[in-house]
Coordinates of C-alpha atoms (C1' of nucleotides) in Angstrom, one line a residue:
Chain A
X522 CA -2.2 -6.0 4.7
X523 CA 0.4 -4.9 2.1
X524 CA 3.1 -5.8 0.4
X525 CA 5.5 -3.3 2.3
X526 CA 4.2 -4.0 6.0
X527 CA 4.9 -7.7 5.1
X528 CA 8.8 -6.7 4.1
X529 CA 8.5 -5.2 7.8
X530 CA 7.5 -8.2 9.2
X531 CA 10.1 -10.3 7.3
X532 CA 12.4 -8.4 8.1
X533 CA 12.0 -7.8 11.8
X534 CA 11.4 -11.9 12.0
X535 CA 15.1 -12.5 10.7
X536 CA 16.5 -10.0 12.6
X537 CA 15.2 -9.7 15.9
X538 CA 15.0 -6.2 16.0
X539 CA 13.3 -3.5 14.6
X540 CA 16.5 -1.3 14.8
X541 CA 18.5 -3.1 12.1
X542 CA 14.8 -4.1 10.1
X543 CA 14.6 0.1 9.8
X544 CA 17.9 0.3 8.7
X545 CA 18.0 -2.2 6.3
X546 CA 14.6 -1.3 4.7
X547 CA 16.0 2.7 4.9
X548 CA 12.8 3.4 7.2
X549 CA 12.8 5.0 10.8
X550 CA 12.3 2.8 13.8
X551 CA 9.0 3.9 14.9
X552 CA 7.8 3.6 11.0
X553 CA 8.6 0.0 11.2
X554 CA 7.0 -0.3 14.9
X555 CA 3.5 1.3 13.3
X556 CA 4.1 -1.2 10.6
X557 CA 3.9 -4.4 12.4
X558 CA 1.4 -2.7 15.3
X559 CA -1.1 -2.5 12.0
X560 CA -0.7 -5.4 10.8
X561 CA -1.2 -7.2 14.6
X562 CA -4.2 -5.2 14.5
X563 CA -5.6 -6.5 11.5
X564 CA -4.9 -10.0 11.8
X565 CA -6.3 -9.5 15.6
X566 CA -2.9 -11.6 16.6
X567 CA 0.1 -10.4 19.0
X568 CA 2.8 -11.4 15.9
X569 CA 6.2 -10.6 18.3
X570 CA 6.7 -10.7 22.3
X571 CA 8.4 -7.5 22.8
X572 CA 12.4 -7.8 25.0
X573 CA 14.7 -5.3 26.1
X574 CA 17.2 -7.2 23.2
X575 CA 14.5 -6.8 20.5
X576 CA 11.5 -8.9 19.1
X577 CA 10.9 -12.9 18.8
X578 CA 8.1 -14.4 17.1
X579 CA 5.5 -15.7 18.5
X580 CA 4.0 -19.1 17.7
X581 CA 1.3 -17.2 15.9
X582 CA 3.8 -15.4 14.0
X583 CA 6.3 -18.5 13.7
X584 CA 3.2 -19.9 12.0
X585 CA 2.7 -17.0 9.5
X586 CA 6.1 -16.3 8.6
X587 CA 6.5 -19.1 5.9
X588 CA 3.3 -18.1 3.9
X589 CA 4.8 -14.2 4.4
X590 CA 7.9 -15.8 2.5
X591 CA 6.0 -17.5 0.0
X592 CA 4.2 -14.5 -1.0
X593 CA 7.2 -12.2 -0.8
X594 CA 9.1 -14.2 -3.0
X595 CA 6.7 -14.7 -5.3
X596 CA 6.9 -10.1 -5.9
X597 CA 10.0 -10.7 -6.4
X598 CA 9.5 -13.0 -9.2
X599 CA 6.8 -10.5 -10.4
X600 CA 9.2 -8.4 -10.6
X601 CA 12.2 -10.1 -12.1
X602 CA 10.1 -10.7 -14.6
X603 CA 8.7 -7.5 -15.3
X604 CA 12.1 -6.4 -15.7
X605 CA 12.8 -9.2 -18.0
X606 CA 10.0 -8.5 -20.0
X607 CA 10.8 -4.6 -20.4
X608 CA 14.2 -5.5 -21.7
X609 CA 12.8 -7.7 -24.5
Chain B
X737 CA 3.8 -2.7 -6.4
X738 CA 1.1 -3.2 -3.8
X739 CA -1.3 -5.7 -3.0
X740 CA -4.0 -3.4 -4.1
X741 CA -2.8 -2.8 -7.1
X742 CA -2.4 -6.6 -8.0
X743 CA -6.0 -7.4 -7.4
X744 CA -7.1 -4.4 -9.6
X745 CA -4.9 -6.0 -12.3
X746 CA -6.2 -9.4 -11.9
X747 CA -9.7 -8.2 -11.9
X748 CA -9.6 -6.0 -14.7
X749 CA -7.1 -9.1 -17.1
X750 CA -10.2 -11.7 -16.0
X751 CA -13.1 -9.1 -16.7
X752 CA -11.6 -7.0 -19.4
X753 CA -13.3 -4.5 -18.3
X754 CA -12.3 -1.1 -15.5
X755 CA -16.2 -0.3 -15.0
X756 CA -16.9 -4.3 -14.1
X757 CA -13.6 -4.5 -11.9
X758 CA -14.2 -1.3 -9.9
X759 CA -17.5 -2.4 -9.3
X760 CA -16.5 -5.5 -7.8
X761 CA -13.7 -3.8 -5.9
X762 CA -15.9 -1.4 -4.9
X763 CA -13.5 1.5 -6.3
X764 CA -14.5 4.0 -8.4
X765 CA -13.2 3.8 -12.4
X766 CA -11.0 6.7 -12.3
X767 CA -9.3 4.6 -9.3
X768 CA -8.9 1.9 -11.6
X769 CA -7.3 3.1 -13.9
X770 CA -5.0 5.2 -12.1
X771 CA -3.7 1.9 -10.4
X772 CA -3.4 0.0 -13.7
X773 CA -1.6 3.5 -15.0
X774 CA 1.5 3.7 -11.7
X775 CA 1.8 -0.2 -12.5
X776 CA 2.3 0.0 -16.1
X777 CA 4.9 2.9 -15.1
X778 CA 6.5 1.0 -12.6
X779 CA 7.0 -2.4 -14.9
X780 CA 8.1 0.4 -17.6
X781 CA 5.1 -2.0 -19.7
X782 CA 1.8 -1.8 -21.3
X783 CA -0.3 -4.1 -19.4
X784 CA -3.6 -3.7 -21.3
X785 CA -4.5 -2.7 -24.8
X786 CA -7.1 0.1 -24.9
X787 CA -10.1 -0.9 -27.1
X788 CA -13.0 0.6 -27.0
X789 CA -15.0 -2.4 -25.8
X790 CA -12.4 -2.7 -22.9
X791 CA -9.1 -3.5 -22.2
X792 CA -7.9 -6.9 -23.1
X793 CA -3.8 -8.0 -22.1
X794 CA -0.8 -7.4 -24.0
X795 CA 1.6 -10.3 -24.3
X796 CA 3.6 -8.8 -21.3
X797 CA 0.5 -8.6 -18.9
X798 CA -0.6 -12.1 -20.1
X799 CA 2.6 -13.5 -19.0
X800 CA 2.5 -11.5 -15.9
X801 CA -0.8 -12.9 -14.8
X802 CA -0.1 -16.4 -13.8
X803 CA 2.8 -15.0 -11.6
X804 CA 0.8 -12.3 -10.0
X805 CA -2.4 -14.6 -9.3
X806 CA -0.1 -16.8 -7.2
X807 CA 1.0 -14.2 -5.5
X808 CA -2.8 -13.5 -4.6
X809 CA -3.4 -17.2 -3.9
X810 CA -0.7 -16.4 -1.4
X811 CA -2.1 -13.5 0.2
X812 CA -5.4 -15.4 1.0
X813 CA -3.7 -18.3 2.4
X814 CA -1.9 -15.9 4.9
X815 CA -5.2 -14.2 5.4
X816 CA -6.7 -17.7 5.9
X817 CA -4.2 -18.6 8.3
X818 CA -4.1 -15.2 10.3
X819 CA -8.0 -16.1 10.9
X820 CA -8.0 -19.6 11.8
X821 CA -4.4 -18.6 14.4
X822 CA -7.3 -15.9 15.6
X823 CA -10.0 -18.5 16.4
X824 CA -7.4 -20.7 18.1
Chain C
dT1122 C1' 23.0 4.7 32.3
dC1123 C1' 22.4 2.6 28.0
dA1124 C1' 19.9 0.5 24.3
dA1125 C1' 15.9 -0.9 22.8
dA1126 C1' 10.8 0.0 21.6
dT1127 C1' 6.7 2.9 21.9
dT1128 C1' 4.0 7.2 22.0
dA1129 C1' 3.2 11.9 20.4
dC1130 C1' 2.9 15.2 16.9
dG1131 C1' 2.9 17.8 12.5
dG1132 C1' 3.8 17.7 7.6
dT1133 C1' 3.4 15.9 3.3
dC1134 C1' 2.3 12.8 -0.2
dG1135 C1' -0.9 10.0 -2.6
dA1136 C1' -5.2 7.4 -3.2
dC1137 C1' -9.9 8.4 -3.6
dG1138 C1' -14.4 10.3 -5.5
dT1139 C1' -16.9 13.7 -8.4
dA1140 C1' -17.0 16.0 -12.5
dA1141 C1' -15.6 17.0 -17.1
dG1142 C1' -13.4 15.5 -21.4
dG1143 C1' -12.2 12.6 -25.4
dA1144 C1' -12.7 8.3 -28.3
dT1145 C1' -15.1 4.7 -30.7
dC1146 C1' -19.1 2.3 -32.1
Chain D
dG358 C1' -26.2 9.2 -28.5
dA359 C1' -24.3 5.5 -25.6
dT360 C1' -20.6 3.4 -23.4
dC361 C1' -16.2 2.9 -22.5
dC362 C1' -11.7 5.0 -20.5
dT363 C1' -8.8 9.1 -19.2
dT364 C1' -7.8 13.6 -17.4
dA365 C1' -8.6 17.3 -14.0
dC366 C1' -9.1 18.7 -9.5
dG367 C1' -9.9 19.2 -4.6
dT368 C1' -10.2 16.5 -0.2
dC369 C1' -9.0 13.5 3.3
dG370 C1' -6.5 9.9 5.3
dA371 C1' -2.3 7.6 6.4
dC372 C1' 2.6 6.9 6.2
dC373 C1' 6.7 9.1 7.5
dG374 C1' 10.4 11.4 10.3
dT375 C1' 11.8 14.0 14.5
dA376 C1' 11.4 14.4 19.2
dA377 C1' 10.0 12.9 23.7
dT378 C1' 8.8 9.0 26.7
dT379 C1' 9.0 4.4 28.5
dT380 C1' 10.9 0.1 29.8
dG381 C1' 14.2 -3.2 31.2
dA382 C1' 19.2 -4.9 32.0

DNA sequence: TCAAATTACGGTCGACGTAAGGATC
DNA sequence: GATCCTTACGTCGACCGTAATTTGA
């Protein structure tokens, strides 16, 4: 589990699809489709049910997601204030 | 930034030392401090003070810590969770 | 047929370990 | 000399993108 599989996973939970999740994270589809296979993988959990219209969460991955944004938030604050830091 | 790197940090700020934290993170010292090295580039900061007995925090990585354990605590948590979705 | 995801396949970049090289006590 | 950390270097794994395949409306 890292940091940038868990952007994946963020972002193909808001979006419902792994198309625009690639496109905003400037990644190709199947990059983002390893991504989240891996991370299924290691948590031994099926985190989306694949559609023809894209990808929903599944309760195990409804479940998850709120941690996921804990933690990615809390990089972001890492880095804010890293940057913060480097301008003092 | 990746996981990895963060618990390298944290290990070497609460040991002071890159031979005790590669030991416990059963990396090699050269690994070590390569990872401490692309963060410090990254945050554009000196994390860690060299000193021949070790490597104790600048004022920057001290103030970095707390921020970068919770992000840690985080990661358990959605490691905690992943597990107990898995039993379930 | 169209739009979405997955699988297949090389290439390339980087993280790692071993070994050698300072630096400080 | 002993004990740190850093630099050098070659290897191996994995992430990535392109292309082909699959699936469902």
């Amino acid at each position: 589990m890292e940091l940038y599989q868990l952007r994946t996973f963020a972002a193909v939970a808001e979006l419902g699809s792994l198309t625009q999740a690639a496109e905003r994270l400037h990644l190709s589809q199947p990059a983002a489709s390893a991504q989240i296979k891996l991370l299924e993988e290691e948590f031994g959990l099926a985190l989306f049910e694949r559609k023809p219209s894209g990808l929903t969460l599944t309760r195990a991955g409804t479940e998850l997601l709120p941690g996921i944004q804990t933690l990615l938030a809390s990089a972001g604050q890492v880095l804010t204030h890293a940057s913060v830091s480097r301008a003092t």
